[in-house]
XYZ file of C-alpha atoms in Angstrom:
169
model
C 0.109 -9.799 -14.642
C -1.925 -13.267 -13.310
C -1.455 -12.075 -9.730
C -2.581 -8.951 -10.248
C -5.550 -10.170 -11.726
C -6.768 -12.002 -9.028
C -6.118 -9.946 -5.957
C -9.008 -8.603 -3.967
C -7.090 -6.880 -1.673
C -3.610 -4.071 -1.634
C -2.196 -3.977 1.945
C 0.116 -1.298 2.657
C 2.922 -0.045 5.122
C 2.966 3.461 5.808
C 6.662 4.525 6.343
C 9.128 4.066 3.603
C 5.686 3.174 1.412
C 3.227 5.978 1.612
C 6.050 8.492 2.722
C 9.347 8.386 1.432
C 9.738 6.726 5.590
C 11.155 10.433 7.296
C 9.283 11.778 10.366
C 9.576 15.285 11.180
C 8.839 16.728 14.489
C 7.725 20.455 14.979
C 8.760 22.415 18.116
C 5.498 21.696 19.239
C 5.742 17.808 19.187
C 3.715 17.503 15.922
C 4.898 14.839 13.873
C 4.860 15.850 9.549
C 4.962 13.114 6.563
C 4.504 13.977 3.527
C 2.956 11.355 1.128
C 2.566 11.664 -2.883
C -0.700 12.767 -4.127
C 0.111 10.657 -6.965
C -0.402 7.461 -5.024
C -3.330 8.817 -3.515
C -4.978 9.335 -7.127
C -3.211 5.658 -7.540
C -5.572 4.046 -4.829
C -9.006 6.308 -5.404
C -8.817 4.834 -9.060
C -8.004 1.269 -7.514
C -10.476 0.967 -5.345
C -13.118 2.115 -7.693
C -12.636 -0.787 -9.419
C -13.982 -2.966 -6.346
C -9.849 -4.021 -4.791
C -10.051 -3.395 -1.266
C -6.989 -1.400 -0.051
C -5.981 -0.956 3.416
C -3.077 0.392 5.890
C -0.805 -1.777 7.846
C 1.574 0.028 10.452
C 3.840 -0.386 13.038
C 3.481 3.132 13.960
C 0.113 5.307 15.537
C -0.617 9.002 13.816
C -3.333 10.735 13.448
C -1.706 11.876 10.564
C -2.595 8.579 9.181
C -5.670 8.711 9.845
C -6.320 11.222 8.214
C -5.096 10.198 4.861
C -6.643 7.383 4.945
C -9.761 9.065 5.101
C -9.649 11.637 2.724
C -8.520 8.031 0.170
C -11.876 6.461 1.838
C -9.466 3.718 2.721
C -10.867 2.475 6.243
C -9.212 -0.318 7.070
C -6.676 0.953 9.027
C -4.557 -0.679 11.656
C -1.562 1.531 13.780
C 0.484 0.088 16.392
C 1.184 -3.296 14.849
C 4.474 -4.438 14.446
C 3.198 -8.547 13.486
C 2.292 -7.100 10.400
C 1.367 -10.535 8.717
C -1.212 -10.856 11.693
C -3.015 -8.234 10.887
C -2.809 -9.377 7.377
C -4.620 -12.538 8.617
C -7.140 -10.360 10.911
C -7.947 -8.335 7.712
C -8.646 -11.421 5.550
C -10.819 -13.055 8.121
C -12.989 -9.502 7.870
C -13.461 -9.862 4.098
C -13.548 -13.695 3.776
C -10.528 -13.527 1.752
C -7.502 -16.315 1.271
C -4.110 -14.986 1.789
C -3.266 -15.846 -1.791
C -6.425 -12.983 -3.052
C -3.981 -10.087 -1.192
C -0.937 -8.041 -1.796
C 0.889 -6.676 0.529
C 3.322 -4.331 0.031
C 5.902 -2.788 2.505
C 9.979 -1.784 2.852
C 11.488 -3.040 5.289
C 12.022 -6.313 8.022
C 8.887 -5.715 9.766
C 6.789 -6.574 6.360
C 9.169 -9.553 5.179
C 6.934 -11.799 6.562
C 3.364 -10.221 5.021
C 5.375 -9.870 1.899
C 6.264 -13.212 1.398
C 2.696 -14.703 2.530
C 0.599 -12.521 0.568
C -0.297 -13.921 -3.032
C 1.373 -10.858 -4.116
C 4.651 -9.314 -2.850
C 5.388 -5.886 -3.633
C 7.996 -3.313 -2.515
C 9.622 -0.177 -3.123
C 12.619 0.802 -4.727
C 15.017 1.454 -1.837
C 13.622 -1.366 0.318
C 15.919 -2.987 2.632
C 17.370 -6.093 0.394
C 16.363 -8.794 2.038
C 12.620 -7.463 0.994
C 13.898 -6.918 -2.121
C 15.201 -10.555 -2.737
C 11.340 -11.680 -1.413
C 9.388 -9.740 -2.912
C 7.542 -11.171 -6.329
C 7.366 -7.514 -8.085
C 9.577 -4.359 -7.343
C 8.355 -0.651 -8.172
C 11.068 1.947 -10.362
C 10.450 4.245 -7.809
C 11.163 4.948 -3.828
C 8.521 4.941 -1.194
C 6.873 8.181 -1.139
C 7.862 9.164 -4.523
C 5.257 7.559 -6.374
C 5.911 3.641 -5.909
C 2.278 3.104 -4.516
C 1.073 4.773 -7.727
C 3.583 2.396 -10.095
C 1.454 -0.337 -7.864
C -1.779 0.191 -8.496
C -1.232 0.974 -12.291
C 0.205 -2.903 -12.600
C -3.412 -3.914 -10.777
C -5.058 -1.688 -13.826
C -3.032 -2.883 -16.577
C -3.415 -5.854 -15.581
C -7.573 -5.656 -15.582
C -7.081 -3.885 -19.573
C -8.455 -0.224 -17.240
C -5.129 1.725 -16.978
C -6.247 3.599 -20.710
C -9.732 3.983 -20.177
C -9.368 5.620 -17.015
C -6.342 7.817 -18.108
C -8.720 8.684 -21.769
C -11.970 9.493 -18.897
C -9.587 12.226 -17.725
C -9.046 13.951 -20.907
């Protein structure tokens, strides 16, 4: 809770975190991914509190740019296997320390960023080494509400979740 209160930026992996990690290819070469709508609302609510949201992914996909645009996420780093270096570059851009950041990933390419961030997060179905290194693990699998659960962690840490939920009633 203490670390979640201090977080100023949440950086997210895509495959296995924002999605279930599956990649679908159509007959015409198109690539498809499924994103959880609940994660999207959680990210919008989180951004309303002033927490920056960024995406760091090892693959390149127009779908990721589209989803990020829908959610108002302007910091999208694609095609980067060195997730820690990408996180450091985002910190420099926003004049943040690593301790101000949370990183959520699910597999070995995310491990260094999870360990270096002020708050390392992972999903329920993450790789064993990632689970062991993370400060917090969701109850939900990637692409199935894990990011929403993380967003609610930050909102609860700031005593904002109940107020934000009430705004919908």
